[in-house]
Short mmCIF file of C-alpha atoms in Angstrom, two decimals:
data_model
loop_
_atom_site.label_atom_id
_atom_site.label_comp_id
_atom_site.label_asym_id
_atom_site.label_seq_id
_atom_site.Cartn_x
_atom_site.Cartn_y
_atom_site.Cartn_z
CA UNK A 1 29.97 51.39 139.58
CA UNK A 2 30.58 54.31 137.28
CA UNK A 3 30.13 56.79 140.42
CA UNK A 4 32.15 54.76 142.48
CA UNK A 5 35.25 54.59 140.41
CA UNK A 6 34.93 58.22 139.62
CA UNK A 7 35.23 58.79 142.95
CA UNK A 8 38.10 56.59 143.51
CA UNK A 9 39.94 58.41 140.54
CA UNK A 10 38.83 61.63 142.58
CA UNK A 11 39.88 60.71 145.59
CA UNK A 12 43.32 59.07 144.46
CA UNK A 13 44.01 62.44 142.42
CA UNK A 14 44.05 64.79 145.23
CA UNK A 15 45.76 62.29 147.72
CA UNK A 16 48.53 62.28 145.08
CA UNK A 17 48.47 66.07 144.85
CA UNK A 18 47.12 65.94 141.36
CA UNK A 19 49.63 64.75 139.67
CA UNK A 20 50.67 60.90 138.83
CA UNK A 21 54.13 61.30 140.61
CA UNK A 22 52.61 59.04 143.34
CA UNK A 23 52.49 56.36 141.34
CA UNK A 24 55.49 56.97 139.17
CA UNK A 25 58.27 53.88 139.47
CA UNK A 26 61.37 54.48 141.19
CA UNK A 27 64.53 54.37 139.57
CA UNK A 28 66.50 51.17 140.22
CA UNK A 29 70.60 50.67 140.82
CA UNK A 30 71.89 47.41 140.99
CA UNK A 31 68.85 45.71 141.24
CA UNK A 32 67.40 47.95 143.89
CA UNK A 33 64.66 50.45 143.37
CA UNK A 34 66.20 54.18 144.92
CA UNK A 35 63.69 55.98 147.02
CA UNK A 36 63.44 59.64 146.95
CA UNK A 37 62.65 59.43 150.84
CA UNK A 38 65.92 57.68 151.56
CA UNK A 39 69.39 59.10 151.90
CA UNK A 40 72.31 58.48 150.12
CA UNK A 41 73.23 55.29 152.29
CA UNK A 42 70.13 53.96 152.94
CA UNK A 43 69.94 53.54 149.00
CA UNK A 44 73.10 52.64 148.31
CA UNK A 45 73.19 49.67 150.96
CA UNK A 46 70.49 48.03 148.47
CA UNK A 47 72.67 47.76 144.91
CA UNK A 48 74.25 45.44 144.20
CA UNK A 49 76.45 47.39 141.92
CA UNK A 50 77.86 49.67 144.35
CA UNK A 51 78.81 46.80 147.45
CA UNK A 52 82.42 47.89 147.05
CA UNK A 53 81.56 51.74 147.28
CA UNK A 54 79.40 51.28 150.73
CA UNK A 55 82.05 48.91 151.98
CA UNK A 56 84.60 52.19 151.24
CA UNK A 57 82.49 54.52 152.87
CA UNK A 58 81.92 53.01 156.22
CA UNK A 59 86.11 52.17 156.38
CA UNK A 60 86.44 55.72 155.47
CA UNK A 61 83.67 56.95 158.45
CA UNK A 62 81.88 58.80 156.09
CA UNK A 63 78.10 57.27 156.64
CA UNK A 64 77.27 59.28 159.06
CA UNK A 65 77.99 62.59 156.49
CA UNK A 66 76.13 60.79 154.33
CA UNK A 67 73.81 60.18 155.61
CA UNK A 68 73.37 64.23 157.10
CA UNK A 69 71.11 66.72 155.67
CA UNK A 70 72.91 67.43 152.95
CA UNK A 71 71.89 68.56 149.83
CA UNK A 72 74.71 66.31 148.08
CA UNK A 73 75.69 65.20 145.01
CA UNK A 74 77.56 62.14 144.41
CA UNK A 75 79.16 60.70 141.57
CA UNK A 76 78.73 57.05 142.76
CA UNK A 77 81.00 54.03 141.14
CA UNK A 78 80.29 50.93 140.49
CA UNK A 79 81.68 47.54 141.79
CA UNK A 80 82.95 47.19 138.22
CA UNK A 81 84.84 50.95 138.20
CA UNK A 82 86.95 49.98 141.68
CA UNK A 83 87.41 46.44 139.52
CA UNK A 84 89.40 48.66 137.13
CA UNK A 85 91.97 49.72 139.76
CA UNK A 86 94.93 48.05 139.96
CA UNK A 87 94.92 44.59 141.47
CA UNK A 88 95.26 44.65 145.26
CA UNK A 89 94.13 48.76 145.28
CA UNK A 90 90.71 48.65 147.25
CA UNK A 91 91.96 45.94 149.87
CA UNK A 92 94.88 48.43 150.34
CA UNK A 93 92.40 51.07 150.54
CA UNK A 94 90.48 49.48 152.87
CA UNK A 95 92.60 49.44 155.62
CA UNK A 96 92.38 51.18 158.54
CA UNK A 97 96.10 52.97 157.82
CA UNK A 98 94.53 54.37 155.05
CA UNK A 99 91.63 55.91 155.79
CA UNK A 100 92.94 59.54 155.00
CA UNK A 101 93.68 58.48 151.59
CA UNK A 102 90.40 56.09 150.92
CA UNK A 103 88.57 59.37 152.81
CA UNK A 104 90.34 61.83 150.03
CA UNK A 105 89.04 59.94 147.04
CA UNK A 106 85.82 59.51 148.44
CA UNK A 107 85.19 63.18 148.86
CA UNK A 108 86.45 63.70 145.56
CA UNK A 109 83.49 61.83 144.52
CA UNK A 110 80.79 64.17 146.42
CA UNK A 111 79.36 67.78 145.63
CA UNK A 112 78.35 69.53 147.88
CA UNK A 113 74.27 71.06 146.36
CA UNK A 114 71.99 68.91 144.67
CA UNK A 115 72.85 68.69 141.10
CA UNK A 116 70.67 67.28 138.28
CA UNK A 117 72.04 65.96 135.14
CA UNK A 118 69.94 69.06 133.17
CA UNK A 119 71.61 71.77 135.92
CA UNK A 120 75.57 69.75 135.36
CA UNK A 121 74.88 70.09 131.20
CA UNK A 122 73.50 74.32 131.48
CA UNK A 123 76.85 74.79 133.36
CA UNK A 124 78.62 73.02 131.02
CA UNK A 125 76.69 74.91 127.94
CA UNK A 126 77.47 78.13 130.00
CA UNK A 127 80.79 77.34 130.33
CA UNK A 128 81.57 76.81 126.92
CA UNK A 129 81.98 72.88 126.54
CA UNK A 130 83.97 72.33 129.50
CA UNK A 131 82.74 73.26 133.40
CA UNK A 132 85.37 72.46 136.67
CA UNK A 133 83.37 70.72 139.28
CA UNK A 134 84.60 71.34 142.66
CA UNK A 135 84.28 68.27 145.17
CA UNK A 136 84.19 68.42 148.63
CA UNK A 137 87.23 66.55 149.21
CA UNK A 138 88.94 69.79 147.00
CA UNK A 139 89.12 67.89 143.59
CA UNK A 140 88.55 69.95 140.63
CA UNK A 141 86.32 67.54 138.10
CA UNK A 142 86.02 68.88 134.21
CA UNK A 143 82.71 67.97 133.97
CA UNK A 144 81.63 68.10 129.84
CA UNK A 145 78.30 66.91 127.33
CA UNK A 146 79.15 63.89 125.23
CA UNK A 147 76.31 63.25 122.87
CA UNK A 148 73.90 64.31 125.58
CA UNK A 149 75.76 62.07 128.28
CA UNK A 150 78.21 63.73 131.06
CA UNK A 151 81.67 63.05 130.67
CA UNK A 152 83.64 63.58 134.36
CA UNK A 153 87.96 64.07 133.58
CA UNK A 154 89.38 63.55 136.90
CA UNK A 155 92.68 65.09 137.89
CA UNK A 156 94.28 62.17 137.40
CA UNK A 157 93.16 62.59 133.57
CA UNK A 158 90.39 59.30 133.74
CA UNK A 159 87.55 59.95 132.39
CA UNK A 160 84.38 58.45 133.80
CA UNK A 161 80.91 58.76 132.92
CA UNK A 162 77.55 59.01 134.20
CA UNK A 163 75.96 55.59 132.80
CA UNK A 164 72.64 56.09 135.38
CA UNK A 165 71.87 59.85 135.93
CA UNK A 166 69.16 61.85 137.95
CA UNK A 167 68.57 59.23 140.72
CA UNK A 168 66.93 61.35 143.81
CA UNK A 169 67.40 61.39 147.15
CA UNK A 170 66.15 62.79 150.31
CA UNK A 171 69.24 64.42 150.92
CA UNK A 172 70.99 65.06 147.35
CA UNK A 173 70.97 62.95 144.24
CA UNK A 174 72.91 60.20 142.75
CA UNK A 175 74.69 59.85 138.95
CA UNK A 176 76.25 56.16 138.92
CA UNK A 177 79.38 56.17 137.12
CA UNK A 178 81.85 53.70 135.74
CA UNK A 179 84.82 54.98 136.99
CA UNK A 180 86.82 56.14 140.32
CA UNK A 181 87.77 59.13 140.23
CA UNK A 182 91.04 60.18 141.02
CA UNK A 183 92.97 63.14 143.25
CA UNK A 184 96.62 64.32 141.58
CA UNK A 185 98.87 62.18 143.88
#
């Protein structure tokens, strides 16, 4: 019995590459597990906290891009973050005639590369406490480390806090934020 148990554990160790990562729990965002084997869109569609973001990504025509190879770092605003915008803003942005404006706003949440929070914090420290993050949408976000938490200041002066960091994806990483990041208008 003991020999059988030891054999099973040995096989499990070999199959998992000698680590316990194969048994690590996937992070949960919006009530859904996020899988490192799925891409950004495949995971986001399962998060009940990101239904507005998913609708916006579809309306802006960015699904294929965010399903692409990447890597991308996405600062993903929650539904509550979108709800903080003035009434009617989201509905207006989702209209076909506002596709370019919506795409600009959304691409100001995306950075080329796979930037985990530890790398962002290191860049912030190396830059003297504030680091300029250039997005694929041409925006510049100011990243800071406030008490161990990353904050981002957008071009309009709004401040977003990373509420869930380092959600690994097959084509990058997601950091959940509590505010929609806006470009200069």
